[in-house]
GROMACS .gro file of C-alpha atoms in nm:
model
  287
    1MET     CA    1  -0.974   1.035   1.208
    2ARG     CA    2  -0.786   1.205   1.490
    3TRP     CA    3  -0.470   1.295   1.301
    4LEU     CA    4  -0.422   1.665   1.378
    5GLY     CA    5  -0.136   1.707   1.622
    6GLY     CA    6   0.000   1.361   1.544
    7ARG     CA    7   0.371   1.297   1.502
    8GLU     CA    8   0.492   1.367   1.148
    9SER     CA    9   0.738   1.121   0.999
   10ASP     CA   10   1.085   1.244   0.908
   11ASN     CA   11   1.111   0.974   0.641
   12VAL     CA   12   0.951   1.183   0.369
   13GLU     CA   13   1.127   1.304   0.056
   14ASP     CA   14   0.932   1.602  -0.076
   15ARG     CA   15   0.988   1.645  -0.450
   16ARG     CA   16   0.683   1.859  -0.514
   17GLY     CA   17   0.901   2.161  -0.583
   18SER     CA   18   1.172   1.981  -0.782
   19GLY     CA   19   1.038   2.075  -1.123
   20GLY     CA   20   0.922   1.726  -1.211
   21SER     CA   21   0.641   1.858  -1.423
   22GLY     CA   22   0.547   1.750  -1.770
   23GLY     CA   23   0.302   1.541  -1.961
   24LEU     CA   24   0.219   1.178  -1.913
   25VAL     CA   25   0.503   0.965  -2.047
   26ILE     CA   26   0.379   0.619  -2.138
   27GLY     CA   27   0.514   0.429  -2.436
   28GLY     CA   28   0.316   0.203  -2.663
   29GLY     CA   29   0.026   0.427  -2.766
   30ILE     CA   30  -0.330   0.437  -2.639
   31GLY     CA   31  -0.334   0.067  -2.546
   32SER     CA   32  -0.069   0.122  -2.283
   33LEU     CA   33  -0.256   0.426  -2.157
   34VAL     CA   34  -0.568   0.216  -2.099
   35ILE     CA   35  -0.370  -0.057  -1.924
   36ALA     CA   36  -0.192   0.198  -1.708
   37LEU     CA   37  -0.529   0.344  -1.612
   38ILE     CA   38  -0.648   0.002  -1.497
   39VAL     CA   39  -0.329  -0.046  -1.294
   40TYR     CA   40  -0.390   0.300  -1.146
   41LEU     CA   41  -0.746   0.216  -1.051
   42LEU     CA   42  -0.629  -0.103  -0.885
   43GLY     CA   43  -0.363   0.077  -0.684
   44GLY     CA   44  -0.095  -0.143  -0.835
   45ASP     CA   45   0.277  -0.126  -0.901
   46PRO     CA   46   0.314   0.062  -1.232
   47SER     CA   47   0.662  -0.074  -1.302
   48GLN     CA   48   0.514  -0.325  -1.547
   49ILE     CA   49   0.358  -0.046  -1.754
   50ILE     CA   50   0.540   0.279  -1.687
   51GLY     CA   51   0.909   0.344  -1.737
   52GLN     CA   52   0.965   0.024  -1.939
   53SER     CA   53   1.232   0.200  -2.141
   54ASP     CA   54   1.422   0.310  -1.831
   55ASN     CA   55   1.545  -0.011  -1.671
   56SER     CA   56   1.873   0.128  -1.544
   57TYR     CA   57   1.800   0.326  -1.232
   58GLN     CA   58   2.024   0.593  -1.092
   59SER     CA   59   1.923   0.775  -0.775
   60PRO     CA   60   1.804   1.114  -0.895
   61SER     CA   61   1.971   1.427  -0.774
   62MET     CA   62   1.693   1.619  -0.607
   63PRO     CA   63   1.811   1.961  -0.491
   64GLY     CA   64   1.448   2.049  -0.426
   65ALA     CA   65   1.370   1.737  -0.227
   66GLN     CA   66   1.301   1.944   0.083
   67ALA     CA   67   0.954   2.086   0.132
   68PRO     CA   68   0.885   2.370  -0.116
   69ALA     CA   69   0.981   2.710   0.027
   70SER     CA   70   0.648   2.873  -0.061
   71PRO     CA   71   0.309   2.744   0.055
   72GLN     CA   72   0.154   2.482  -0.174
   73PRO     CA   73  -0.217   2.407  -0.232
   74ASP     CA   74  -0.166   2.049  -0.113
   75ASP     CA   75   0.042   2.128   0.198
   76GLN     CA   76  -0.239   2.006   0.424
   77ALA     CA   77  -0.251   1.675   0.235
   78ALA     CA   78   0.128   1.650   0.267
   79LYS     CA   79   0.105   1.707   0.643
   80PHE     CA   80  -0.167   1.443   0.667
   81THR     CA   81   0.049   1.197   0.475
   82ARG     CA   82   0.344   1.256   0.709
   83VAL     CA   83   0.125   1.196   1.014
   84VAL     CA   84  -0.019   0.873   0.873
   85LEU     CA   85   0.329   0.750   0.780
   86GLY     CA   86   0.447   0.838   1.132
   87SER     CA   87   0.161   0.631   1.271
   88THR     CA   88   0.259   0.329   1.060
   89GLU     CA   89   0.613   0.363   1.193
   90ASP     CA   90   0.494   0.366   1.552
   91VAL     CA   91   0.258   0.072   1.505
   92TRP     CA   92   0.493  -0.154   1.314
   93THR     CA   93   0.791  -0.076   1.536
   94LYS     CA   94   0.585  -0.193   1.834
   95LEU     CA   95   0.426  -0.497   1.670
   96LEU     CA   96   0.744  -0.627   1.510
   97ALA     CA   97   0.932  -0.581   1.837
   98GLN     CA   98   0.676  -0.815   1.994
   99GLU     CA   99   0.779  -1.069   1.728
  100GLY     CA  100   1.146  -1.016   1.804
  101GLN     CA  101   1.210  -0.816   1.487
  102GLN     CA  102   1.322  -0.463   1.415
  103TYR     CA  103   1.125  -0.229   1.192
  104ARG     CA  104   1.325  -0.009   0.959
  105PRO     CA  105   1.082   0.252   0.821
  106PRO     CA  106   1.066   0.318   0.448
  107THR     CA  107   1.094   0.656   0.281
  108LEU     CA  108   0.784   0.803   0.122
  109VAL     CA  109   0.829   1.028  -0.181
  110LEU     CA  110   0.584   1.310  -0.243
  111PHE     CA  111   0.588   1.428  -0.603
  112ARG     CA  112   0.386   1.625  -0.852
  113ASN     CA  113   0.311   1.504  -1.206
  114ARG     CA  114   0.624   1.298  -1.263
  115THR     CA  115   0.941   1.171  -1.095
  116GLN     CA  116   1.199   0.894  -1.120
  117SER     CA  117   1.179   0.582  -0.908
  118GLY     CA  118   1.370   0.256  -0.884
  119CYS     CA  119   1.087   0.107  -1.091
  120GLY     CA  120   1.109   0.359  -1.374
  121THR     CA  121   0.924   0.684  -1.431
  122ALA     CA  122   0.636   0.744  -1.193
  123THR     CA  123   0.355   0.975  -1.295
  124SER     CA  124   0.037   1.097  -1.134
  125ALA     CA  125  -0.143   0.827  -1.335
  126SER     CA  126   0.061   0.559  -1.158
  127GLY     CA  127  -0.137   0.594  -0.839
  128PRO     CA  128   0.034   0.536  -0.504
  129PHE     CA  129   0.277   0.244  -0.514
  130TYR     CA  130   0.565   0.075  -0.339
  131CYS     CA  131   0.882   0.023  -0.544
  132PRO     CA  132   1.099  -0.274  -0.436
  133GLY     CA  133   1.380  -0.137  -0.653
  134ASP     CA  134   1.457   0.142  -0.409
  135LYS     CA  135   1.230   0.041  -0.118
  136LYS     CA  136   1.037   0.368  -0.133
  137LEU     CA  137   0.669   0.458  -0.140
  138TYR     CA  138   0.551   0.706  -0.403
  139ILE     CA  139   0.244   0.925  -0.411
  140ASP     CA  140   0.124   1.224  -0.609
  141LEU     CA  141  -0.113   1.391  -0.365
  142SER     CA  142  -0.365   1.457  -0.642
  143PHE     CA  143  -0.460   1.090  -0.595
  144TYR     CA  144  -0.660   1.191  -0.289
  145ASP     CA  145  -0.888   1.391  -0.518
  146GLU     CA  146  -0.918   1.092  -0.751
  147LEU     CA  147  -1.007   0.868  -0.459
  148ARG     CA  148  -1.289   1.102  -0.366
  149ASP     CA  149  -1.416   1.195  -0.712
  150ARG     CA  150  -1.344   0.896  -0.939
  151PHE     CA  151  -1.374   0.614  -0.686
  152ASN     CA  152  -1.644   0.776  -0.472
  153ALA     CA  153  -1.438   0.693  -0.165
  154PRO     CA  154  -1.410   1.020   0.031
  155GLY     CA  155  -1.273   1.072   0.379
  156ASP     CA  156  -0.937   1.102   0.547
  157PHE     CA  157  -0.931   0.740   0.662
  158ALA     CA  158  -0.986   0.619   0.306
  159MET     CA  159  -0.668   0.806   0.217
  160ALA     CA  160  -0.491   0.661   0.519
  161TYR     CA  161  -0.592   0.310   0.412
  162VAL     CA  162  -0.416   0.360   0.078
  163ILE     CA  163  -0.093   0.463   0.250
  164ALA     CA  164  -0.116   0.176   0.499
  165HIS     CA  165  -0.170  -0.072   0.213
  166GLU     CA  166   0.152   0.040   0.042
  167VAL     CA  167   0.338   0.022   0.372
  168GLY     CA  168   0.203  -0.333   0.389
  169HIS     CA  169   0.385  -0.409   0.064
  170TYR     CA  170   0.705  -0.270   0.214
  171LEU     CA  171   0.658  -0.502   0.512
  172GLN     CA  172   0.614  -0.797   0.277
  173ASP     CA  173   0.940  -0.703   0.108
  174GLU     CA  174   1.125  -0.669   0.438
  175LEU     CA  175   0.989  -1.002   0.567
  176GLY     CA  176   1.095  -1.185   0.250
  177ILE     CA  177   0.740  -1.261   0.139
  178MET     CA  178   0.765  -1.061  -0.181
  179ASP     CA  179   1.078  -1.246  -0.295
  180LYS     CA  180   0.915  -1.585  -0.229
  181VAL     CA  181   0.607  -1.487  -0.428
  182SER     CA  182   0.819  -1.356  -0.715
  183ALA     CA  183   1.020  -1.680  -0.726
  184ALA     CA  184   0.702  -1.889  -0.719
  185GLN     CA  185   0.551  -1.686  -1.002
  186GLN     CA  186   0.848  -1.774  -1.222
  187ARG     CA  187   0.765  -2.145  -1.187
  188VAL     CA  188   0.397  -2.133  -1.279
  189GLY     CA  189   0.171  -2.019  -1.559
  190LYS     CA  190   0.008  -1.679  -1.596
  191ARG     CA  191  -0.316  -1.778  -1.424
  192GLN     CA  192  -0.138  -1.916  -1.118
  193ALA     CA  193   0.098  -1.616  -1.114
  194ASN     CA  194  -0.204  -1.385  -1.108
  195GLN     CA  195  -0.350  -1.581  -0.817
  196LEU     CA  196  -0.027  -1.531  -0.621
  197SER     CA  197  -0.043  -1.161  -0.697
  198VAL     CA  198  -0.399  -1.154  -0.561
  199ARG     CA  199  -0.284  -1.321  -0.238
  200LEU     CA  200  -0.002  -1.066  -0.202
  201GLU     CA  201  -0.245  -0.776  -0.240
  202LEU     CA  202  -0.498  -0.924   0.000
  203GLN     CA  203  -0.226  -0.966   0.260
  204ALA     CA  204  -0.135  -0.598   0.220
  205ASP     CA  205  -0.502  -0.517   0.283
  206PHE     CA  206  -0.490  -0.735   0.594
  207LEU     CA  207  -0.180  -0.554   0.718
  208ALA     CA  208  -0.353  -0.221   0.662
  209GLY     CA  209  -0.633  -0.351   0.883
  210VAL     CA  210  -0.387  -0.452   1.155
  211TRP     CA  211  -0.245  -0.100   1.147
  212ALA     CA  212  -0.596   0.045   1.173
  213ARG     CA  213  -0.666  -0.163   1.483
  214ASN     CA  214  -0.350  -0.043   1.656
  215ASN     CA  215  -0.310   0.322   1.555
  216GLY     CA  216  -0.525   0.491   1.821
  217MET     CA  217  -0.667   0.749   1.580
  218ILE     CA  218  -0.996   0.581   1.486
  219GLU     CA  219  -1.318   0.778   1.503
  220PRO     CA  220  -1.675   0.665   1.423
  221GLY     CA  221  -1.714   0.615   1.049
  222ASP     CA  222  -1.342   0.572   0.977
  223ILE     CA  223  -1.350   0.197   0.917
  224GLU     CA  224  -1.650   0.240   0.687
  225GLU     CA  225  -1.443   0.486   0.482
  226ALA     CA  226  -1.161   0.234   0.449
  227LEU     CA  227  -1.404  -0.044   0.355
  228GLN     CA  228  -1.562   0.177   0.091
  229ALA     CA  229  -1.219   0.242  -0.058
  230ALA     CA  230  -1.130  -0.130  -0.052
  231ASN     CA  231  -1.461  -0.212  -0.219
  232ALA     CA  232  -1.403   0.050  -0.489
  233ILE     CA  233  -1.074  -0.099  -0.610
  234GLY     CA  234  -1.160  -0.468  -0.643
  235ASP     CA  235  -1.068  -0.640  -0.970
  236ASP     CA  236  -1.426  -0.738  -1.044
  237ARG     CA  237  -1.560  -0.388  -0.999
  238ILE     CA  238  -1.281  -0.228  -1.201
  239GLN     CA  239  -1.316  -0.478  -1.485
  240ARG     CA  240  -1.692  -0.432  -1.495
  241GLU     CA  241  -1.654  -0.055  -1.512
  242THR     CA  242  -1.374  -0.049  -1.768
  243GLN     CA  243  -1.467  -0.336  -2.002
  244GLY     CA  244  -1.822  -0.430  -1.908
  245TYR     CA  245  -1.751  -0.788  -1.796
  246VAL     CA  246  -1.543  -0.979  -1.543
  247VAL     CA  247  -1.253  -1.217  -1.616
  248PRO     CA  248  -1.157  -1.387  -1.287
  249ASP     CA  249  -0.844  -1.549  -1.433
  250ALA     CA  250  -0.707  -1.200  -1.499
  251PHE     CA  251  -0.751  -1.083  -1.139
  252THR     CA  252  -0.431  -0.955  -0.978
  253HIS     CA  253  -0.564  -0.774  -0.669
  254GLY     CA  254  -0.875  -0.965  -0.558
  255THR     CA  255  -1.245  -0.896  -0.570
  256SER     CA  256  -1.404  -0.611  -0.380
  257ALA     CA  257  -1.547  -0.862  -0.132
  258GLN     CA  258  -1.210  -1.027  -0.077
  259ARG     CA  259  -1.034  -0.693  -0.019
  260VAL     CA  260  -1.301  -0.587   0.229
  261TYR     CA  261  -1.285  -0.926   0.402
  262TRP     CA  262  -0.911  -0.922   0.462
  263PHE     CA  263  -0.899  -0.560   0.573
  264LYS     CA  264  -1.179  -0.635   0.819
  265LYS     CA  265  -0.998  -0.945   0.946
  266GLY     CA  266  -0.682  -0.744   1.006
  267TYR     CA  267  -0.881  -0.480   1.191
  268GLN     CA  268  -1.080  -0.729   1.397
  269THR     CA  269  -0.782  -0.943   1.503
  270GLY     CA  270  -0.507  -0.682   1.513
  271ASP     CA  271  -0.272  -0.980   1.492
  272ILE     CA  272  -0.006  -0.996   1.222
  273ASN     CA  273   0.001  -1.376   1.252
  274GLN     CA  274  -0.359  -1.414   1.133
  275GLY     CA  275  -0.291  -1.292   0.779
  276ASP     CA  276  -0.164  -1.593   0.586
  277THR     CA  277  -0.366  -1.525   0.273
  278PHE     CA  278  -0.159  -1.776   0.075
  279ASN     CA  279  -0.266  -2.086   0.267
  280SER     CA  280  -0.622  -1.989   0.350
  281ASN     CA  281  -0.938  -2.058   0.154
  282GLU     CA  282  -1.169  -1.878   0.394
  283ASP     CA  283  -1.252  -1.617   0.129
  284ALA     CA  284  -1.301  -1.869  -0.153
  285ASN     CA  285  -1.677  -1.823  -0.183
  286LEU     CA  286  -1.682  -1.445  -0.168
  287GLN     CA  287  -1.825  -1.281  -0.477
   0.00000   0.00000   0.00000
C-alpha cells in the first residue's frame, strides 16, 4: 500500500498519552468477558457489552489529547492511521459531492488500554468501533498486532480495511441508514433484528470496498490482504473457533463468504449506489 507521504488527517484525537491506563473493566463476570471477546473478534460495536453501567456520557476532558510529547512505540501505526483516515476523507468528499451531498469527516480517537466514549468505556478488548453517541471512531493501535497474530491477517491494507469499514458505519449514520435500521429492529424479533444487523455490517464492508477502488494507493497484494481480513472475521468462522459450531440465527455480521463478497463488489464497482445489501439476495447461497 502506497501510504508513505500521504496526507495525514487533522481529525484525530490522540489520547495515547492521557493516562487512560488500567485493567479491563467489564461487568458481569467471565461470561461478559467471553461475549466481549466475540464482539471484539467480529469488529463490532462494544456498547452492548462494555460500559453498560455508564449510560450518561459527558465529553471527557483530555488535556493530553494532543500527540504524546515523547516518541511512542506505535507512532508509525498512528501515522499510518492518520494517512488512511485522510484518504477516506478525500474519497468520500469526492464521491458524495458527485451525489450532491457534503461529507463532514468524523473524528478518530487513538487511545491506549482504556478511554471514555459516547457508548461507554472503550478498552483495547473492544476492537475498533464507531460510536453513534458521539460520532467518533475509536481504535487502540494494539489491534493491528491482534489482526496479524490472532486473526492471521497481516499487512497494512488489512489494517486499512478495518478503518475503512468503521468509516463506512459513520457514513451509514450520516446518511440516515443506521437510524432506519435501528427503528426497524425495534419492530421485529431477535432473529430478524440480527439479520438487519448483518445487512448493516455487509454494507459497511461494501463501502470499504468502494473506498479501496477510489483511493489511489493500491499495490499488488493489497486487495488479497483485505479479503483475508474480511474472511477472518465472519460470524461462521468466529463461532466455529469459539464454540465449535455455527448458529446462523445468531449471526450479526455475516459469514466470511458474505463479507468477502460485498467488499469485492464495492471494489469492483466503485459505485456507492450498488451497495443496497438490505434489498438484495445475491449473496443468499454463499456459505
